[in-house]
Short mmCIF file of C-alpha atoms in Angstrom, two decimals:
data_model
loop_
_atom_site.label_atom_id
_atom_site.label_comp_id
_atom_site.label_asym_id
_atom_site.label_seq_id
_atom_site.Cartn_x
_atom_site.Cartn_y
_atom_site.Cartn_z
CA MET A 64 -1.97 8.81 -11.23
CA PRO A 65 -2.34 5.59 -13.27
CA ASP A 66 -0.06 5.12 -16.26
CA PHE A 67 -2.26 3.87 -19.10
CA GLN A 68 -0.69 3.01 -22.44
CA ALA A 69 -3.63 2.44 -24.78
CA ASP A 70 -1.48 1.36 -27.73
CA GLU A 71 0.06 -1.46 -25.66
CA ASN A 72 -3.08 -2.11 -23.56
CA LYS A 73 -1.13 -1.66 -20.31
CA LEU A 74 -2.21 -0.09 -17.03
CA ALA A 75 0.33 0.48 -14.24
CA LEU A 76 -0.64 1.52 -10.72
CA LYS A 77 1.60 2.71 -7.91
CA VAL A 78 1.07 1.90 -4.23
CA VAL A 79 3.28 3.45 -1.54
CA PHE A 80 3.80 2.17 2.01
CA TYR A 81 4.39 5.26 4.17
CA GLY A 82 4.99 5.81 7.88
CA PRO A 83 7.51 6.67 10.59
CA ALA A 84 10.94 5.05 10.77
CA LEU A 85 10.93 1.39 11.81
CA SER A 86 7.13 1.12 11.88
CA GLY A 87 7.21 -2.01 9.72
CA LYS A 88 6.88 -0.78 6.13
CA THR A 89 9.75 -2.98 4.98
CA THR A 90 8.38 -5.99 6.84
CA ASN A 91 4.97 -5.51 5.21
CA LEU A 92 6.48 -5.70 1.73
CA MET A 93 8.67 -8.66 2.59
CA GLN A 94 5.64 -10.51 3.91
CA LEU A 95 3.56 -9.65 0.84
CA HIS A 96 6.34 -10.93 -1.38
CA SER A 97 6.47 -14.13 0.65
CA LEU A 98 2.75 -14.72 1.18
CA LEU A 99 1.19 -13.66 -2.11
CA ASN A 100 0.89 -15.68 -5.27
CA PRO A 101 -0.88 -13.40 -7.77
CA GLN A 102 -1.05 -14.21 -11.47
CA ARG A 103 2.38 -12.63 -11.85
CA LYS A 104 4.98 -11.48 -9.36
CA GLY A 105 8.42 -10.06 -9.94
CA GLU A 106 11.52 -9.91 -7.79
CA LEU A 107 11.75 -7.87 -4.62
CA MET A 108 14.39 -5.18 -4.95
CA VAL A 109 15.98 -3.81 -1.79
CA LEU A 110 18.07 -0.65 -1.56
CA GLU A 111 19.49 -0.03 1.90
CA THR A 112 21.04 2.96 3.62
CA ARG A 113 23.25 2.96 6.69
CA ASP A 114 20.92 4.87 9.02
CA ASP A 115 17.61 3.33 7.99
CA ARG A 116 16.98 0.00 6.33
CA THR A 117 15.05 1.51 3.48
CA LEU A 118 15.83 3.89 0.69
CA PHE A 119 12.89 2.42 -1.16
CA PHE A 120 11.48 -0.96 -1.99
CA ASP A 121 10.18 -1.92 -5.38
CA MET A 122 8.31 -5.11 -6.08
CA LEU A 123 7.84 -5.53 -9.82
CA PRO A 124 5.38 -6.57 -10.94
CA ILE A 125 2.30 -7.84 -9.20
CA GLY A 126 -0.09 -8.19 -12.05
CA LEU A 127 -3.03 -9.80 -13.74
CA ARG A 128 -4.42 -9.89 -17.25
CA GLY A 129 -7.99 -8.96 -18.16
CA ASN A 130 -10.22 -10.75 -20.64
CA SER A 131 -9.40 -8.04 -23.19
CA GLY A 132 -5.69 -8.73 -22.80
CA LEU A 133 -5.21 -5.66 -20.57
CA ASP A 134 -1.86 -5.98 -18.80
CA LEU A 135 -2.51 -4.57 -15.30
CA ARG A 136 0.43 -4.14 -12.96
CA LEU A 137 0.98 -2.78 -9.49
CA LYS A 138 4.29 -1.35 -8.38
CA LEU A 139 4.69 -1.41 -4.62
CA TYR A 140 7.12 0.95 -2.91
CA THR A 141 8.14 1.80 0.62
CA VAL A 142 9.69 5.08 1.64
CA PRO A 143 12.48 5.79 4.15
CA GLY A 144 11.23 6.92 7.54
CA GLN A 145 14.17 9.11 8.48
CA VAL A 146 13.66 12.87 8.24
CA GLN A 147 16.79 13.45 6.17
CA HIS A 148 15.30 11.38 3.34
CA ASP A 149 12.21 13.56 2.91
CA SER A 150 13.11 14.42 -0.68
CA THR A 151 13.13 10.69 -1.46
CA ARG A 152 9.76 10.21 0.24
CA LYS A 153 8.29 13.01 -1.85
CA ALA A 154 9.74 11.59 -5.07
CA VAL A 155 8.34 8.12 -4.35
CA LEU A 156 4.90 9.59 -3.56
CA SER A 157 4.75 11.35 -6.92
CA ARG A 158 1.96 9.88 -9.09
CA ALA A 159 0.91 7.45 -6.34
CA ASP A 160 -2.48 5.80 -6.84
CA GLY A 161 -2.83 4.49 -3.29
CA VAL A 162 -1.12 4.57 0.10
CA VAL A 163 -0.84 2.19 3.04
CA PHE A 164 0.11 4.22 6.11
CA VAL A 165 1.94 1.94 8.56
CA ALA A 166 1.74 3.29 12.12
CA ASP A 167 3.46 1.95 15.23
CA SER A 168 1.09 0.73 17.97
CA GLN A 169 3.47 1.41 20.86
CA PRO A 170 2.39 4.30 23.15
CA SER A 171 5.85 5.87 22.91
CA GLN A 172 5.53 6.13 19.12
CA GLN A 173 2.23 7.99 18.84
CA ASP A 174 3.89 11.39 18.39
CA ASN A 175 6.07 9.91 15.64
CA ASN A 176 2.95 8.52 13.96
CA ALA A 177 1.30 11.95 14.03
CA THR A 178 4.42 13.65 12.67
CA ALA A 179 4.72 11.11 9.84
CA PHE A 180 1.04 11.45 8.96
CA GLY A 181 1.38 15.23 8.81
CA ASN A 182 4.45 14.79 6.63
CA LEU A 183 2.48 12.50 4.33
CA GLU A 184 -0.27 15.09 3.95
CA GLU A 185 2.26 17.84 3.21
CA ASN A 186 4.17 15.79 0.66
CA LEU A 187 1.00 14.64 -1.09
CA GLU A 188 -0.02 18.27 -1.46
CA LYS A 189 3.42 19.13 -2.86
CA VAL A 190 3.08 16.46 -5.58
CA GLY A 191 -0.50 17.48 -6.41
CA LEU A 192 -2.44 14.78 -4.56
CA ASP A 193 -5.26 15.13 -2.02
CA ILE A 194 -5.03 12.97 1.11
CA ASP A 195 -8.83 13.07 1.52
CA THR A 196 -9.55 11.52 -1.88
CA LEU A 197 -6.49 9.31 -2.46
CA PRO A 198 -7.26 5.63 -1.76
CA MET A 199 -5.57 4.88 1.54
CA VAL A 200 -5.51 2.35 4.37
CA VAL A 201 -4.17 3.03 7.86
CA GLN A 202 -2.55 0.02 9.52
CA PHE A 203 -1.48 -0.06 13.16
CA ASN A 204 1.42 -2.49 13.27
CA LYS A 205 3.34 -4.27 16.07
CA ARG A 206 0.21 -5.54 17.84
CA ASP A 207 2.30 -8.47 19.12
CA ILE A 208 4.28 -6.16 21.43
CA PRO A 209 3.00 -6.00 25.06
CA GLY A 210 1.41 -2.74 26.20
CA VAL A 211 0.31 -1.38 22.82
CA VAL A 212 -2.42 1.25 22.56
CA ASN A 213 -5.88 -0.30 22.93
CA GLU A 214 -7.55 -1.12 19.60
CA GLN A 215 -10.89 0.35 20.62
CA GLU A 216 -9.21 3.63 21.54
CA LEU A 217 -7.47 3.76 18.15
CA GLN A 218 -10.62 2.90 16.20
CA GLN A 219 -12.60 5.59 18.04
CA ARG A 220 -9.86 8.14 17.44
CA TRP A 221 -10.02 7.52 13.67
CA GLU A 222 -13.72 6.66 13.22
CA SER A 223 -14.70 10.04 11.73
CA THR A 224 -11.92 9.97 9.12
CA PRO A 225 -12.14 8.65 5.54
CA TRP A 226 -9.73 5.84 6.53
CA ALA A 227 -11.83 4.04 9.12
CA PRO A 228 -11.80 1.23 10.02
CA LEU A 229 -8.14 0.78 10.86
CA ILE A 230 -6.35 -2.51 10.28
CA MET A 231 -4.51 -4.04 13.23
CA ALA A 232 -1.38 -5.97 12.25
CA SER A 233 1.73 -7.79 13.31
CA ALA A 234 3.74 -7.64 10.11
CA LEU A 235 6.56 -9.61 11.70
CA LYS A 236 4.16 -12.55 12.10
CA GLY A 237 2.30 -11.88 8.84
CA SER A 238 -0.93 -10.92 10.61
CA GLY A 239 -2.98 -8.13 9.05
CA VAL A 240 -0.61 -7.68 6.11
CA ILE A 241 -2.76 -9.24 3.38
CA GLU A 242 -5.88 -7.75 4.99
CA SER A 243 -4.39 -4.26 4.71
CA PHE A 244 -3.46 -4.85 1.09
CA ARG A 245 -6.89 -6.23 0.16
CA LEU A 246 -8.65 -3.25 1.73
CA LEU A 247 -6.36 -0.91 -0.22
CA LEU A 248 -7.15 -2.81 -3.43
CA ASP A 249 -10.88 -2.45 -2.74
CA ARG A 250 -10.56 1.31 -2.29
CA LEU A 251 -8.24 1.59 -5.28
CA TYR A 252 -10.71 -0.24 -7.52
CA SER A 253 -13.45 2.23 -6.59
CA ALA A 254 -11.19 5.06 -7.70
CA ILE A 255 -10.12 3.71 -11.08
CA ASN A 256 -12.87 1.37 -12.37
CA THR A 257 -15.04 4.08 -13.91
CA GLU A 258 -12.23 5.93 -15.66
CA TYR A 259 -10.63 2.81 -17.13
CA SER A 260 -13.79 0.67 -17.53
CA LEU A 261 -12.08 -2.28 -15.87
CA GLU A 262 -15.21 -4.37 -15.59
CA ARG A 263 -17.11 -3.30 -18.71
CA GLN A 264 -14.25 -3.35 -21.21
CA HIS A 265 -11.72 -5.69 -19.63
CA GLY A 266 -13.77 -8.15 -17.57
CA ILE A 267 -11.98 -7.21 -14.33
CA SER A 268 -14.63 -7.04 -11.64
CA ARG A 269 -13.92 -5.76 -8.13
CA GLN A 270 -13.57 -9.33 -6.85
CA VAL A 271 -11.29 -10.39 -9.70
CA PHE A 272 -9.15 -7.29 -9.11
CA ILE A 273 -8.79 -7.96 -5.39
CA ASP A 274 -8.43 -11.74 -5.55
CA GLY A 275 -6.21 -11.75 -8.63
CA LEU A 276 -3.71 -9.39 -7.05
CA SER A 277 -3.80 -10.69 -3.48
CA ALA A 278 -4.13 -14.46 -3.90
CA SER A 279 -2.14 -16.36 -1.29
CA HIS A 280 -0.16 -19.51 -2.00
CA GLU A 281 -2.97 -21.55 -0.44
CA ALA A 282 -5.48 -20.08 -2.89
CA CYS A 283 -3.24 -19.98 -5.93
CA HIS A 284 -5.43 -22.33 -7.96
CA ALA A 285 -8.68 -20.52 -7.21
CA GLN A 286 -10.36 -18.54 -10.01
CA PHE A 287 -7.38 -18.64 -12.35
#
């Protein structure tokens, strides 16, 4: 649920990276922090636990400013994958505007993927969100590991869902990370543009929204 402060002309959005333990959620955020050069980018905050690398991640802020002066910011979080941290996962999901589900491509991890996805659906329902309408991207990570599940098989398995097509990634190598984020931004824009008149009132078109928040270092001088 976006946090809009009309008196200060600020709009804050929350994106959560969700998935089973050690699927690469942390690596995705680290790569985004390293690869992206949006209009504004804050520091990457890391909180670690002993049994899983992540309590949560917070990257504050990725942002851009509209022609009207609208201060638009994204807060990016990851959640811990371990079962004992479910209360934390639920708290981080609260008021989320979009989700990137990071799955593990290894055959031995498919049951864990399914369990984590079911847990995501349950926790979204508990915090008043609908998995079928929430902007979401499903990324299958670790494609660099030998013997992963065939991409065509995965795409066919998910083709009738609202989240097709899937994004294939190797977050460790930076592959598919920005692509996943850009697809999420595209779906997020569709969900919020009408309510907040991003283009009509603030001059933030779909392309400006996506490019302004996901510009890489190589493209840092483009458009802005």
